PDB file of C-alpha atoms in Angstrom:
ATOM      1  CA  MET A   1      -0.466   0.020  -0.459  1.00  0.00           C
ATOM      2  CA  ALA A   2       2.609   2.008   0.835  1.00  0.00           C
ATOM      3  CA  ASP A   3       4.145   1.754  -2.996  1.00  0.00           C
ATOM      4  CA  SER A   4       1.133   3.519  -4.139  1.00  0.00           C
ATOM      5  CA  ALA A   5       1.276   6.317  -2.066  1.00  0.00           C
ATOM      6  CA  GLU A   6       4.716   6.779  -2.930  1.00  0.00           C
ATOM      7  CA  LYS A   7       3.868   6.934  -6.346  1.00  0.00           C
ATOM      8  CA  GLN A   8       1.106   9.754  -6.553  1.00  0.00           C
ATOM      9  CA  THR A   9       2.844  11.891  -4.552  1.00  0.00           C
ATOM     10  CA  ARG A  10       6.316  11.478  -7.247  1.00  0.00           C
ATOM     11  CA  PRO A  11       4.828  13.475 -10.054  1.00  0.00           C
ATOM     12  CA  SER A  12       2.645  16.363  -7.881  1.00  0.00           C
ATOM     13  CA  PHE A  13       6.057  17.448  -6.125  1.00  0.00           C
ATOM     14  CA  PHE A  14       7.536  17.219  -9.374  1.00  0.00           C
ATOM     15  CA  LYS A  15       5.062  19.383 -11.143  1.00  0.00           C
ATOM     16  CA  GLY A  16       4.757  21.073  -7.637  1.00  0.00           C
ATOM     17  CA  VAL A  17       9.119  22.463  -7.736  1.00  0.00           C
ATOM     18  CA  LYS A  18       8.458  22.822 -12.361  1.00  0.00           C
ATOM     19  CA  ALA A  19       6.069  25.444 -10.852  1.00  0.00           C
ATOM     20  CA  GLU A  20       8.385  27.197  -8.299  1.00  0.00           C
ATOM     21  CA  PHE A  21      10.734  26.709 -10.923  1.00  0.00           C
ATOM     22  CA  LYS A  22       8.319  28.895 -13.011  1.00  0.00           C
ATOM     23  CA  LYS A  23       8.041  31.396 -10.182  1.00  0.00           C
ATOM     24  CA  ILE A  24      11.639  32.573  -9.599  1.00  0.00           C
ATOM     25  CA  SER A  25      12.840  35.828 -11.132  1.00  0.00           C
ATOM     26  CA  TRP A  26      16.431  35.514 -12.011  1.00  0.00           C
ATOM     27  CA  PRO A  27      18.397  38.865 -12.385  1.00  0.00           C
ATOM     28  CA  ASP A  28      19.849  40.608 -15.698  1.00  0.00           C
ATOM     29  CA  ARG A  29      23.138  40.305 -17.014  1.00  0.00           C
ATOM     30  CA  GLN A  30      24.353  44.258 -16.513  1.00  0.00           C
ATOM     31  CA  SER A  31      22.330  43.158 -12.415  1.00  0.00           C
ATOM     32  CA  THR A  32      24.845  40.439 -12.452  1.00  0.00           C
ATOM     33  CA  PHE A  33      27.768  41.207 -13.444  1.00  0.00           C
ATOM     34  CA  LYS A  34      27.569  44.267 -11.056  1.00  0.00           C
ATOM     35  CA  GLN A  35      27.556  42.580  -7.873  1.00  0.00           C
ATOM     36  CA  SER A  36      29.680  40.381  -9.024  1.00  0.00           C
ATOM     37  CA  VAL A  37      32.422  43.801  -9.586  1.00  0.00           C
ATOM     38  CA  ALA A  38      31.018  44.582  -6.138  1.00  0.00           C
ATOM     39  CA  VAL A  39      31.428  41.119  -4.570  1.00  0.00           C
ATOM     40  CA  VAL A  40      35.093  41.100  -5.649  1.00  0.00           C
ATOM     41  CA  ALA A  41      35.683  44.772  -5.496  1.00  0.00           C
ATOM     42  CA  ILE A  42      34.559  44.613  -0.954  1.00  0.00           C
ATOM     43  CA  SER A  43      36.757  41.254  -1.364  1.00  0.00           C
ATOM     44  CA  VAL A  44      39.839  42.724  -2.313  1.00  0.00           C
ATOM     45  CA  VAL A  45      39.934  45.921   0.308  1.00  0.00           C
ATOM     46  CA  LEU A  46      38.486  43.649   3.172  1.00  0.00           C
ATOM     47  CA  GLY A  47      41.873  40.951   2.790  1.00  0.00           C
ATOM     48  CA  VAL A  48      44.133  45.000   2.150  1.00  0.00           C
ATOM     49  CA  ILE A  49      42.736  45.034   5.647  1.00  0.00           C
ATOM     50  CA  ILE A  50      43.063  42.124   7.146  1.00  0.00           C
ATOM     51  CA  ALA A  51      47.085  41.920   6.101  1.00  0.00           C
ATOM     52  CA  VAL A  52      47.892  45.504   7.650  1.00  0.00           C
ATOM     53  CA  LEU A  53      46.757  44.079  10.445  1.00  0.00           C
ATOM     54  CA  ASP A  54      47.891  40.697  10.132  1.00  0.00           C
ATOM     55  CA  TYR A  55      51.024  42.806   9.622  1.00  0.00           C
ATOM     56  CA  VAL A  56      50.413  45.450  12.451  1.00  0.00           C
ATOM     57  CA  ILE A  57      50.144  42.767  14.787  1.00  0.00           C
ATOM     58  CA  GLN A  58      53.089  40.979  13.759  1.00  0.00           C
ATOM     59  CA  TYR A  59      55.023  43.273  14.716  1.00  0.00           C
ATOM     60  CA  GLY A  60      54.085  44.434  17.086  1.00  0.00           C
ATOM     61  CA  VAL A  61      54.306  40.892  19.273  1.00  0.00           C
ATOM     62  CA  ASN A  62      57.770  41.474  17.503  1.00  0.00           C
ATOM     63  CA  PHE A  63      58.255  43.699  19.602  1.00  0.00           C
ATOM     64  CA  LEU A  64      56.913  42.564  22.614  1.00  0.00           C
ATOM     65  CA  THR A  65      58.986  39.648  22.952  1.00  0.00           C
ATOM     66  CA  SER A  66      61.892  41.158  21.991  1.00  0.00           C
ATOM     67  CA  LEU A  67      61.990  43.031  25.045  1.00  0.00           C
TER      68      LEU A  67
END
């Protein structure tokens, strides 16, 4: 009995998935490009900030351990 109930739910599941995919509004190419550039730029800026902080902290620790 469980097999027949399972077979009936699968087609309706895939129909539901198909219906939900039709509701998705994908961004256009220009919007995707702008967002990608923003992500890369922010990543580079944060990488530089972390590198500078790492250098300053390393310098401070080396200074304190050499006392």
